[in-house]
């Protein structure tokens, strides 16, 4: 979800009713923004990373002001199923997002470049 459409998405979520915790993976959208657009709802802000595709994610999450211990356990269970999950202070979430979100991509590019260099030097790509 792009940040500029958060108010519309939150309206749809709020209109859906229910008591479920809302878990947001919208990058750069603060708990304050989410909570102001979802009054009275429990909110968790999360940023998983691409290694989740192979079960090796490092996910940071921050609880909103109304979230409770049960919500924390939900986040730990969901995001623990794709790697490791840690509750952190929201003030750190943007830094974690930049590091854990972009870091693996840079490492992948580095490994890919090493592999390409080996192939150019005569090594087979496989086997």
Short mmCIF file of C-alpha atoms in Angstrom, two decimals:
data_model
loop_
_atom_site.label_atom_id
_atom_site.label_comp_id
_atom_site.label_asym_id
_atom_site.label_seq_id
_atom_site.Cartn_x
_atom_site.Cartn_y
_atom_site.Cartn_z
CA UNK A 1 0.00 0.00 0.00
CA UNK A 2 1.43 3.35 -1.00
CA UNK A 3 1.47 5.91 1.82
CA UNK A 4 -0.71 8.44 -0.03
CA UNK A 5 -3.68 6.03 -0.11
CA UNK A 6 -3.45 5.03 3.56
CA UNK A 7 -6.49 7.15 4.57
CA UNK A 8 -8.66 5.39 1.97
CA UNK A 9 -7.41 1.94 2.93
CA UNK A 10 -7.88 2.69 6.63
CA UNK A 11 -11.45 3.82 5.94
CA UNK A 12 -12.16 0.49 4.24
CA UNK A 13 -10.60 -1.40 7.16
CA UNK A 14 -12.49 0.66 9.74
CA UNK A 15 -15.76 0.15 7.86
CA UNK A 16 -15.17 -3.60 7.89
CA UNK A 17 -15.64 -3.55 11.65
CA UNK A 18 -14.53 -6.39 13.86
CA UNK A 19 -12.05 -6.41 16.69
CA UNK A 20 -9.02 -7.83 14.91
CA UNK A 21 -5.66 -6.15 15.28
CA UNK A 22 -4.57 -4.24 12.16
CA UNK A 23 -1.06 -5.11 10.99
CA UNK A 24 0.46 -2.59 8.59
CA UNK A 25 3.45 -3.20 6.32
CA UNK A 26 3.08 0.21 4.65
CA UNK A 27 6.62 1.63 4.58
CA UNK A 28 7.10 4.95 6.32
CA UNK A 29 3.55 5.19 7.68
CA UNK A 30 3.75 5.90 11.41
CA UNK A 31 1.65 4.37 14.15
CA UNK A 32 0.34 7.86 14.83
CA UNK A 33 -0.95 8.12 11.25
CA UNK A 34 -2.44 4.64 11.36
CA UNK A 35 -4.11 5.20 14.72
CA UNK A 36 -5.51 8.58 13.69
CA UNK A 37 -7.05 6.92 10.63
CA UNK A 38 -8.23 3.89 12.62
CA UNK A 39 -9.62 5.35 15.85
CA UNK A 40 -10.06 2.78 18.59
CA UNK A 41 -8.34 0.00 16.62
CA UNK A 42 -5.31 -1.94 17.82
CA UNK A 43 -2.45 -1.45 15.36
CA UNK A 44 0.97 -2.99 14.76
CA UNK A 45 3.49 -1.53 12.34
CA UNK A 46 5.73 -4.15 10.75
CA UNK A 47 8.47 -4.26 8.16
CA UNK A 48 9.42 -7.75 6.96
CA UNK A 49 12.20 -8.13 4.42
CA UNK A 50 12.79 -10.11 1.23
CA UNK A 51 14.54 -13.08 2.90
CA UNK A 52 11.02 -13.99 4.10
CA UNK A 53 10.70 -15.69 0.71
CA UNK A 54 13.04 -18.40 1.98
CA UNK A 55 12.02 -18.36 5.66
CA UNK A 56 14.98 -16.23 6.74
CA UNK A 57 13.38 -12.83 7.37
CA UNK A 58 14.46 -10.43 10.08
CA UNK A 59 11.28 -8.55 10.94
CA UNK A 60 10.98 -5.59 13.25
CA UNK A 61 7.60 -4.54 14.58
CA UNK A 62 6.22 -1.83 16.85
CA UNK A 63 2.98 -1.96 18.81
CA UNK A 64 0.47 0.86 18.70
CA UNK A 65 -0.83 2.46 21.88
CA UNK A 66 -3.87 0.16 22.10
CA UNK A 67 -2.12 -3.10 21.15
CA UNK A 68 -1.85 -5.67 23.91
CA UNK A 69 0.21 -8.73 24.86
CA UNK A 70 -2.04 -10.98 22.77
CA UNK A 71 -1.40 -8.77 19.73
CA UNK A 72 2.35 -8.98 20.39
CA UNK A 73 2.08 -12.78 20.39
CA UNK A 74 0.13 -12.67 17.10
CA UNK A 75 2.92 -10.63 15.50
CA UNK A 76 5.61 -12.92 16.90
CA UNK A 77 3.75 -15.98 15.61
CA UNK A 78 3.01 -14.62 12.14
CA UNK A 79 6.39 -13.08 11.48
CA UNK A 80 8.30 -15.76 13.38
CA UNK A 81 6.94 -18.23 10.82
CA UNK A 82 9.01 -16.52 8.09
CA UNK A 83 12.21 -15.98 10.09
CA UNK A 84 12.89 -14.05 13.27
CA UNK A 85 10.71 -11.27 14.65
CA UNK A 86 11.58 -8.67 17.25
CA UNK A 87 9.55 -5.95 18.89
CA UNK A 88 11.39 -2.64 18.68
CA UNK A 89 10.68 0.98 19.45
CA UNK A 90 8.92 2.66 16.55
CA UNK A 91 11.59 5.37 16.41
CA UNK A 92 14.00 2.62 15.24
CA UNK A 93 11.67 1.10 12.64
CA UNK A 94 12.69 3.34 9.74
CA UNK A 95 16.37 2.55 10.34
CA UNK A 96 15.61 -1.16 10.60
CA UNK A 97 13.59 -0.91 7.39
CA UNK A 98 16.47 0.67 5.52
CA UNK A 99 19.05 -1.74 6.86
CA UNK A 100 17.17 -5.03 6.80
CA UNK A 101 15.10 -4.13 3.76
CA UNK A 102 17.91 -2.92 1.52
CA UNK A 103 20.82 -4.78 3.08
CA UNK A 104 19.95 -8.24 1.73
CA UNK A 105 19.47 -6.78 -1.77
CA UNK A 106 22.98 -5.30 -1.69
CA UNK A 107 24.43 -8.61 -0.47
CA UNK A 108 22.57 -10.45 -3.22
CA UNK A 109 23.98 -8.05 -5.84
CA UNK A 110 27.47 -8.54 -4.43
CA UNK A 111 27.16 -12.35 -4.57
CA UNK A 112 25.71 -12.17 -8.08
CA UNK A 113 28.64 -9.99 -9.20
CA UNK A 114 31.13 -12.48 -7.72
CA UNK A 115 29.37 -15.29 -9.56
CA UNK A 116 29.38 -13.36 -12.84
CA UNK A 117 33.08 -12.64 -12.41
CA UNK A 118 33.78 -16.32 -11.92
CA UNK A 119 31.84 -17.22 -15.07
CA UNK A 120 33.71 -14.56 -17.07
CA UNK A 121 36.94 -16.13 -15.81
CA UNK A 122 35.94 -19.52 -17.18
CA UNK A 123 34.15 -21.18 -14.27
CA UNK A 124 30.87 -22.93 -15.08
CA UNK A 125 27.76 -21.26 -13.62
CA UNK A 126 26.54 -24.60 -12.23
CA UNK A 127 28.14 -27.85 -11.19
#
